[in-house]
Amino acid sequence: MTVVATWNVNSIRARLAHLTEWLAHSTPDLVGLQETKVQDHEFPVAELAALGYHCVYSGQKSYNGVAVLARQPSTPIATAIPGFADEQKRVLAVDCGELALVNLYVPNGYEVGSDKYAYKLAWLDALADWLATLLQRHPNLVVIGDFNIAPDDRDVHDPEAWRGKILCSDAERERLARLTALGLADVFRRFEQPPATFSWWDYRAAGFRRNLGLRIDLILASPGLGARAETCTIDLTPRRWDKPSDHAPVIARFGAA
DNA sequence: ATGGTGGCGCGGCCA
């Protein structure tokens, strides 16, 4: 059995105590982190090694930054989308032997029609092309991370208020559907789920207390791997802790091959 | 309420 998790920690420095507490209780085998916000020489390797995790990381100062924690050593495959020039550290792919994992921090996009939105769509276009080729080499592929896209209205606390807005626009959802068309299915939706289950809540306006959330953190799996999925849940526990990340971790459990 | 909060790093950007 393999437990895979994704968590946007919104600064690994600010959240290290939350992360170590959560790892100790959840004991996932593979974890993709986003928004680590540290340069590689500052990554807390020793603290995570003490919990039994090998770290692969690709970070920068202040913004973005991704990492993969694994109980077994893994081999880096990519730290960027091949052929897509990008200063921002948003991609980390590793080969774990039994599966390959792509950890993503998809651009937020700011506002529909903005320059950042155009960058997000171009980034997603390049991502789809890359994942199509990667799937040929790695049939057991899991693509996880902060997608900054709510797949459909069930993933939005107020679908009418959010319709056409950033994180919910048709063009963003269409880009996500391209990944689904490659065979990369949203593992969360393989299972019956409680309504109004979200993974991100704005810090402002008491969003979490009122459950004004979106489900934008996803675990996508290739067909062979998806068929082995046993559960997929969102762990609200660390979002309730003092000074939390604005995102909750998503966890998928895969049975033996 | 066109705001609100939080991280980084020390003014303003990003989410």
mmCIF file of C-alpha atoms (C1' of nucleotides) in Angstrom:
data_model
loop_
_atom_site.group_PDB
_atom_site.id
_atom_site.type_symbol
_atom_site.label_atom_id
_atom_site.label_comp_id
_atom_site.label_asym_id
_atom_site.label_seq_id
_atom_site.Cartn_x
_atom_site.Cartn_y
_atom_site.Cartn_z
ATOM 1 C CA MET A 1 0.000 0.000 0.000
ATOM 2 C CA THR A 2 1.154 3.516 -0.801
ATOM 3 C CA VAL A 3 -0.228 6.695 0.765
ATOM 4 C CA VAL A 4 0.232 9.848 -1.320
ATOM 5 C CA ALA A 5 -0.517 13.353 -0.024
ATOM 6 C CA THR A 6 -0.422 16.918 -1.292
ATOM 7 C CA TRP A 7 -0.316 20.046 0.858
ATOM 8 C CA ASN A 8 0.196 23.718 0.084
ATOM 9 C CA VAL A 9 1.916 24.717 3.329
ATOM 10 C CA ASN A 10 2.216 28.470 2.549
ATOM 11 C CA SER A 11 5.856 28.719 3.750
ATOM 12 C CA ILE A 12 7.648 25.637 5.069
ATOM 13 C CA ARG A 13 9.474 27.843 7.582
ATOM 14 C CA ALA A 14 6.270 29.232 9.060
ATOM 15 C CA ARG A 15 4.628 25.786 8.969
ATOM 16 C CA LEU A 16 7.438 23.388 9.929
ATOM 17 C CA ALA A 17 5.924 22.502 13.316
ATOM 18 C CA HIS A 18 2.542 21.842 11.667
ATOM 19 C CA LEU A 19 4.167 19.764 8.953
ATOM 20 C CA THR A 20 6.201 17.577 11.322
ATOM 21 C CA GLU A 21 3.203 17.094 13.636
ATOM 22 C CA TRP A 22 1.020 16.131 10.702
ATOM 23 C CA LEU A 23 3.620 13.760 9.179
ATOM 24 C CA ALA A 24 4.119 12.000 12.503
ATOM 25 C CA HIS A 25 0.388 11.268 12.764
ATOM 26 C CA SER A 26 -0.457 10.644 9.098
ATOM 27 C CA THR A 27 2.747 8.814 8.060
ATOM 28 C CA PRO A 28 2.221 9.224 4.293
ATOM 29 C CA ASP A 29 4.730 7.501 2.004
ATOM 30 C CA LEU A 30 4.922 10.377 -0.496
ATOM 31 C CA VAL A 31 4.099 14.030 0.044
ATOM 32 C CA GLY A 32 4.082 16.885 -2.447
ATOM 33 C CA LEU A 33 4.453 20.314 -0.849
ATOM 34 C CA GLN A 34 3.760 23.646 -2.516
ATOM 35 C CA GLU A 35 4.587 27.261 -1.652
ATOM 36 C CA THR A 36 7.606 26.255 0.407
ATOM 37 C CA LYS A 37 8.974 29.816 -0.126
ATOM 38 C CA VAL A 38 12.577 28.881 0.691
ATOM 39 C CA GLN A 39 15.750 28.641 -1.308
ATOM 40 C CA ASP A 40 17.210 25.135 -1.551
ATOM 41 C CA HIS A 41 20.026 25.791 0.941
ATOM 42 C CA GLU A 42 17.399 26.711 3.562
ATOM 43 C CA PHE A 43 15.219 23.610 3.124
ATOM 44 C CA PRO A 44 14.748 21.844 6.492
ATOM 45 C CA VAL A 45 16.345 18.553 5.415
ATOM 46 C CA ALA A 46 17.504 17.472 8.893
ATOM 47 C CA GLU A 47 14.127 18.006 10.586
ATOM 48 C CA LEU A 48 12.388 15.880 7.942
ATOM 49 C CA ALA A 49 15.118 13.218 7.857
ATOM 50 C CA ALA A 50 14.521 12.825 11.609
ATOM 51 C CA LEU A 51 10.971 11.722 10.726
ATOM 52 C CA GLY A 52 12.251 9.272 8.111
ATOM 53 C CA TYR A 53 11.706 11.352 4.970
ATOM 54 C CA HIS A 54 14.042 11.879 2.040
ATOM 55 C CA CYS A 55 13.576 15.339 0.528
ATOM 56 C CA VAL A 56 13.747 16.566 -3.052
ATOM 57 C CA TYR A 57 13.105 20.286 -3.450
ATOM 58 C CA SER A 58 13.102 23.123 -5.926
ATOM 59 C CA GLY A 59 12.681 26.484 -4.295
ATOM 60 C CA GLN A 60 13.249 30.195 -4.592
ATOM 61 C CA LYS A 61 13.173 33.182 -2.262
ATOM 62 C CA SER A 62 9.772 34.437 -1.029
ATOM 63 C CA TYR A 63 7.473 32.867 -3.628
ATOM 64 C CA ASN A 64 6.472 29.485 -5.025
ATOM 65 C CA GLY A 65 8.726 26.504 -4.312
ATOM 66 C CA VAL A 66 7.870 22.795 -4.375
ATOM 67 C CA ALA A 67 9.190 19.706 -2.609
ATOM 68 C CA VAL A 68 8.620 15.956 -2.477
ATOM 69 C CA LEU A 69 9.083 14.029 0.762
ATOM 70 C CA ALA A 70 9.419 10.267 0.439
ATOM 71 C CA ARG A 71 9.984 7.375 2.806
ATOM 72 C CA GLN A 72 12.177 5.765 0.134
ATOM 73 C CA PRO A 73 14.798 7.641 -1.903
ATOM 74 C CA SER A 74 13.457 8.852 -5.236
ATOM 75 C CA THR A 75 15.145 10.025 -8.429
ATOM 76 C CA PRO A 76 14.423 13.549 -9.707
ATOM 77 C CA ILE A 77 12.992 13.626 -13.244
ATOM 78 C CA ALA A 78 12.280 17.339 -13.787
ATOM 79 C CA THR A 79 12.188 20.696 -12.015
ATOM 80 C CA ALA A 80 10.355 22.471 -14.826
ATOM 81 C CA ILE A 81 8.052 21.742 -17.755
ATOM 82 C CA PRO A 82 10.508 20.848 -20.547
ATOM 83 C CA GLY A 83 10.602 23.567 -23.194
ATOM 84 C CA PHE A 84 8.606 26.063 -21.116
ATOM 85 C CA ALA A 85 10.890 28.866 -19.967
ATOM 86 C CA ASP A 86 9.901 29.822 -16.411
ATOM 87 C CA GLU A 87 11.772 31.479 -13.548
ATOM 88 C CA GLN A 88 9.096 30.362 -11.096
ATOM 89 C CA LYS A 89 9.668 27.097 -9.221
ATOM 90 C CA ARG A 90 6.362 25.294 -9.617
ATOM 91 C CA VAL A 91 7.214 21.784 -10.836
ATOM 92 C CA LEU A 92 8.960 18.801 -9.314
ATOM 93 C CA ALA A 93 8.733 15.335 -10.836
ATOM 94 C CA VAL A 94 10.343 12.267 -9.266
ATOM 95 C CA ASP A 95 10.625 8.578 -10.110
ATOM 96 C CA CYS A 96 9.746 6.478 -7.069
ATOM 97 C CA GLY A 97 10.184 3.097 -8.792
ATOM 98 C CA GLU A 98 6.659 1.729 -8.363
ATOM 99 C CA LEU A 99 5.254 5.046 -9.617
ATOM 100 C CA ALA A 100 6.283 8.415 -10.968
ATOM 101 C CA LEU A 101 5.024 11.528 -9.216
ATOM 102 C CA VAL A 102 4.580 15.044 -10.588
ATOM 103 C CA ASN A 103 4.116 17.720 -7.919
ATOM 104 C CA LEU A 104 2.668 21.025 -9.160
ATOM 105 C CA TYR A 105 2.011 24.526 -7.938
ATOM 106 C CA VAL A 106 -0.163 25.782 -10.789
ATOM 107 C CA PRO A 107 -0.134 29.574 -11.252
ATOM 108 C CA ASN A 108 -2.973 31.357 -9.459
ATOM 109 C CA GLY A 109 -3.875 33.560 -12.423
ATOM 110 C CA TYR A 110 -4.953 36.575 -10.329
ATOM 111 C CA GLU A 111 -7.944 37.630 -12.464
ATOM 112 C CA VAL A 112 -9.546 36.423 -15.685
ATOM 113 C CA GLY A 113 -8.091 38.409 -18.583
ATOM 114 C CA SER A 114 -4.949 39.538 -16.730
ATOM 115 C CA ASP A 115 -1.357 38.850 -17.807
ATOM 116 C CA LYS A 116 -1.093 36.348 -14.958
ATOM 117 C CA TYR A 117 -4.176 34.560 -16.310
ATOM 118 C CA ALA A 118 -2.604 34.288 -19.784
ATOM 119 C CA TYR A 119 0.525 32.873 -18.137
ATOM 120 C CA LYS A 120 -1.603 30.332 -16.242
ATOM 121 C CA LEU A 121 -3.315 29.100 -19.413
ATOM 122 C CA ALA A 122 -0.044 28.908 -21.371
ATOM 123 C CA TRP A 123 1.518 27.039 -18.453
ATOM 124 C CA LEU A 124 -1.384 24.553 -18.424
ATOM 125 C CA ASP A 125 -1.101 24.074 -22.190
ATOM 126 C CA ALA A 126 2.582 23.211 -21.855
ATOM 127 C CA LEU A 127 1.800 20.959 -18.891
ATOM 128 C CA ALA A 128 -0.700 18.877 -20.881
ATOM 129 C CA ASP A 129 1.793 18.306 -23.688
ATOM 130 C CA TRP A 130 4.481 17.258 -21.241
ATOM 131 C CA LEU A 131 2.225 14.917 -19.237
ATOM 132 C CA ALA A 132 1.122 13.205 -22.462
ATOM 133 C CA THR A 133 4.725 12.236 -23.182
ATOM 134 C CA LEU A 134 5.504 11.436 -19.548
ATOM 135 C CA LEU A 135 2.583 8.979 -19.411
ATOM 136 C CA GLN A 136 4.129 6.951 -22.215
ATOM 137 C CA ARG A 137 7.305 6.441 -20.194
ATOM 138 C CA HIS A 138 5.615 6.180 -16.762
ATOM 139 C CA PRO A 139 2.255 4.394 -16.986
ATOM 140 C CA ASN A 140 1.932 4.482 -13.195
ATOM 141 C CA LEU A 141 1.769 8.255 -12.894
ATOM 142 C CA VAL A 142 0.290 10.407 -10.160
ATOM 143 C CA VAL A 143 -0.001 14.166 -10.648
ATOM 144 C CA ILE A 144 -0.640 16.073 -7.442
ATOM 145 C CA GLY A 145 -0.608 19.599 -6.129
ATOM 146 C CA ASP A 146 -2.293 22.952 -5.832
ATOM 147 C CA PHE A 147 -4.004 23.192 -9.232
ATOM 148 C CA ASN A 148 -5.638 26.547 -8.489
ATOM 149 C CA ILE A 149 -8.694 25.239 -10.390
ATOM 150 C CA ALA A 150 -11.958 24.047 -8.851
ATOM 151 C CA PRO A 151 -12.946 21.205 -11.220
ATOM 152 C CA ASP A 152 -16.716 21.767 -11.080
ATOM 153 C CA ASP A 153 -19.522 23.404 -9.129
ATOM 154 C CA ARG A 154 -19.457 20.756 -6.400
ATOM 155 C CA ASP A 155 -15.985 22.067 -5.560
ATOM 156 C CA VAL A 156 -17.150 25.640 -4.898
ATOM 157 C CA HIS A 157 -19.016 26.900 -1.814
ATOM 158 C CA ASP A 158 -21.020 29.419 -3.899
ATOM 159 C CA PRO A 159 -20.928 28.336 -7.560
ATOM 160 C CA GLU A 160 -23.017 31.260 -8.816
ATOM 161 C CA ALA A 161 -20.866 33.888 -7.122
ATOM 162 C CA TRP A 162 -17.699 32.243 -8.478
ATOM 163 C CA ARG A 163 -18.955 31.455 -11.990
ATOM 164 C CA GLY A 164 -16.458 32.648 -14.576
ATOM 165 C CA LYS A 165 -14.118 33.992 -11.882
ATOM 166 C CA ILE A 166 -10.491 33.064 -11.386
ATOM 167 C CA LEU A 167 -10.047 29.421 -10.240
ATOM 168 C CA CYS A 168 -13.457 28.580 -11.778
ATOM 169 C CA SER A 169 -13.446 29.969 -15.331
ATOM 170 C CA ASP A 170 -14.409 27.774 -18.276
ATOM 171 C CA ALA A 171 -10.955 28.085 -19.857
ATOM 172 C CA GLU A 172 -9.245 26.884 -16.671
ATOM 173 C CA ARG A 173 -11.669 23.989 -16.293
ATOM 174 C CA GLU A 174 -11.155 23.096 -19.938
ATOM 175 C CA ARG A 175 -7.378 22.910 -19.354
ATOM 176 C CA LEU A 176 -7.979 20.580 -16.427
ATOM 177 C CA ALA A 177 -10.299 18.486 -18.587
ATOM 178 C CA ARG A 178 -7.413 18.048 -21.039
ATOM 179 C CA LEU A 179 -5.472 16.295 -18.292
ATOM 180 C CA THR A 180 -8.474 14.123 -17.525
ATOM 181 C CA ALA A 181 -8.692 13.267 -21.239
ATOM 182 C CA LEU A 182 -5.128 11.950 -21.019
ATOM 183 C CA GLY A 183 -6.439 9.436 -18.484
ATOM 184 C CA LEU A 184 -5.400 11.401 -15.390
ATOM 185 C CA ALA A 185 -8.516 11.143 -13.237
ATOM 186 C CA ASP A 186 -9.384 13.089 -10.079
ATOM 187 C CA VAL A 187 -9.030 10.363 -7.415
ATOM 188 C CA PHE A 188 -11.269 12.260 -4.959
ATOM 189 C CA ARG A 189 -14.256 11.748 -7.266
ATOM 190 C CA ARG A 190 -13.759 7.990 -7.495
ATOM 191 C CA PHE A 191 -15.438 7.870 -4.087
ATOM 192 C CA GLU A 192 -18.636 9.162 -2.561
ATOM 193 C CA GLN A 193 -17.792 12.351 -0.690
ATOM 194 C CA PRO A 194 -19.577 14.592 1.755
ATOM 195 C CA PRO A 195 -20.988 17.736 0.089
ATOM 196 C CA ALA A 196 -19.090 20.993 0.597
ATOM 197 C CA THR A 197 -15.710 19.321 1.025
ATOM 198 C CA PHE A 198 -12.981 21.846 0.224
ATOM 199 C CA SER A 199 -9.187 22.131 0.453
ATOM 200 C CA TRP A 200 -8.643 25.914 0.541
ATOM 201 C CA TRP A 201 -10.314 28.730 2.458
ATOM 202 C CA ASP A 202 -9.369 32.394 2.245
ATOM 203 C CA TYR A 203 -7.759 33.717 5.423
ATOM 204 C CA ARG A 204 -9.995 36.749 5.111
ATOM 205 C CA ALA A 205 -13.600 37.044 6.234
ATOM 206 C CA ALA A 206 -13.373 33.934 8.450
ATOM 207 C CA GLY A 207 -13.551 31.721 5.381
ATOM 208 C CA PHE A 208 -12.711 28.484 7.157
ATOM 209 C CA ARG A 209 -15.069 28.979 10.092
ATOM 210 C CA ARG A 210 -17.908 29.535 7.600
ATOM 211 C CA ASN A 211 -16.611 26.818 5.206
ATOM 212 C CA LEU A 212 -16.398 29.317 2.337
ATOM 213 C CA GLY A 213 -13.947 27.120 0.480
ATOM 214 C CA LEU A 214 -12.899 25.679 -2.832
ATOM 215 C CA ARG A 215 -11.447 22.272 -3.693
ATOM 216 C CA ILE A 216 -8.380 23.211 -5.724
ATOM 217 C CA ASP A 217 -5.806 20.713 -4.369
ATOM 218 C CA LEU A 218 -5.999 17.532 -6.388
ATOM 219 C CA ILE A 219 -4.558 14.062 -6.814
ATOM 220 C CA LEU A 220 -4.812 12.824 -10.405
ATOM 221 C CA ALA A 221 -3.896 9.247 -11.249
ATOM 222 C CA SER A 222 -3.269 7.349 -14.467
ATOM 223 C CA PRO A 223 -5.731 4.514 -15.217
ATOM 224 C CA GLY A 224 -3.668 1.662 -13.808
ATOM 225 C CA LEU A 225 -2.842 3.530 -10.646
ATOM 226 C CA GLY A 226 -6.321 5.013 -10.235
ATOM 227 C CA ALA A 227 -7.825 1.542 -10.289
ATOM 228 C CA ARG A 228 -5.781 0.792 -7.146
ATOM 229 C CA ALA A 229 -7.123 3.810 -5.229
ATOM 230 C CA GLU A 230 -8.837 2.825 -1.986
ATOM 231 C CA THR A 231 -9.597 6.174 -0.367
ATOM 232 C CA CYS A 232 -9.148 9.880 -1.004
ATOM 233 C CA THR A 233 -9.827 12.339 1.790
ATOM 234 C CA ILE A 234 -9.105 15.911 2.852
ATOM 235 C CA ASP A 235 -7.660 16.209 6.348
ATOM 236 C CA LEU A 236 -9.136 19.305 8.019
ATOM 237 C CA THR A 237 -7.202 18.792 11.251
ATOM 238 C CA PRO A 238 -4.174 21.016 10.584
ATOM 239 C CA ARG A 239 -6.390 23.771 9.159
ATOM 240 C CA ARG A 240 -7.878 24.089 12.654
ATOM 241 C CA TRP A 241 -4.514 24.556 14.351
ATOM 242 C CA ASP A 242 -3.165 27.947 15.401
ATOM 243 C CA LYS A 243 -1.693 29.975 12.517
ATOM 244 C CA PRO A 244 -2.529 27.391 9.836
ATOM 245 C CA SER A 245 -1.822 27.202 6.136
ATOM 246 C CA ASP A 246 -4.827 28.374 4.142
ATOM 247 C CA HIS A 247 -4.859 24.894 2.507
ATOM 248 C CA ALA A 248 -5.628 21.463 3.969
ATOM 249 C CA PRO A 249 -3.755 18.307 2.933
ATOM 250 C CA VAL A 250 -5.352 15.815 0.531
ATOM 251 C CA ILE A 251 -4.509 12.134 1.009
ATOM 252 C CA ALA A 252 -4.997 9.178 -1.351
ATOM 253 C CA ARG A 253 -4.407 5.557 -0.431
ATOM 254 C CA PHE A 254 -3.393 3.113 -3.185
ATOM 255 C CA GLY A 255 -3.464 -0.674 -2.774
ATOM 256 C CA ALA A 256 -0.633 -2.972 -3.801
ATOM 257 C CA ALA A 257 -0.155 -3.585 -7.521
ATOM 258 C "C1'" DA B 1 -17.529 47.094 3.705
ATOM 259 C "C1'" DT B 2 -14.478 46.784 -3.618
ATOM 260 C "C1'" DG B 3 -12.590 45.397 2.306
ATOM 261 C "C1'" DG B 4 -10.840 41.492 4.797
ATOM 262 C "C1'" DT B 5 -5.672 38.106 6.492
ATOM 263 C "C1'" DG B 6 -1.173 36.082 6.067
ATOM 264 C "C1'" DG B 7 4.019 35.354 4.425
ATOM 265 C "C1'" DC B 8 8.063 37.575 3.152
ATOM 266 C "C1'" DG B 9 10.947 41.043 4.584
ATOM 267 C "C1'" DC B 10 10.882 45.843 5.636
ATOM 268 C "C1'" DG B 11 7.776 48.520 0.895
ATOM 269 C "C1'" DG B 12 4.996 46.235 -1.777
ATOM 270 C "C1'" DC B 13 4.003 41.938 -3.960
ATOM 271 C "C1'" DC B 14 1.481 37.764 -4.052
ATOM 272 C "C1'" DA B 15 -2.187 34.776 -2.766
#
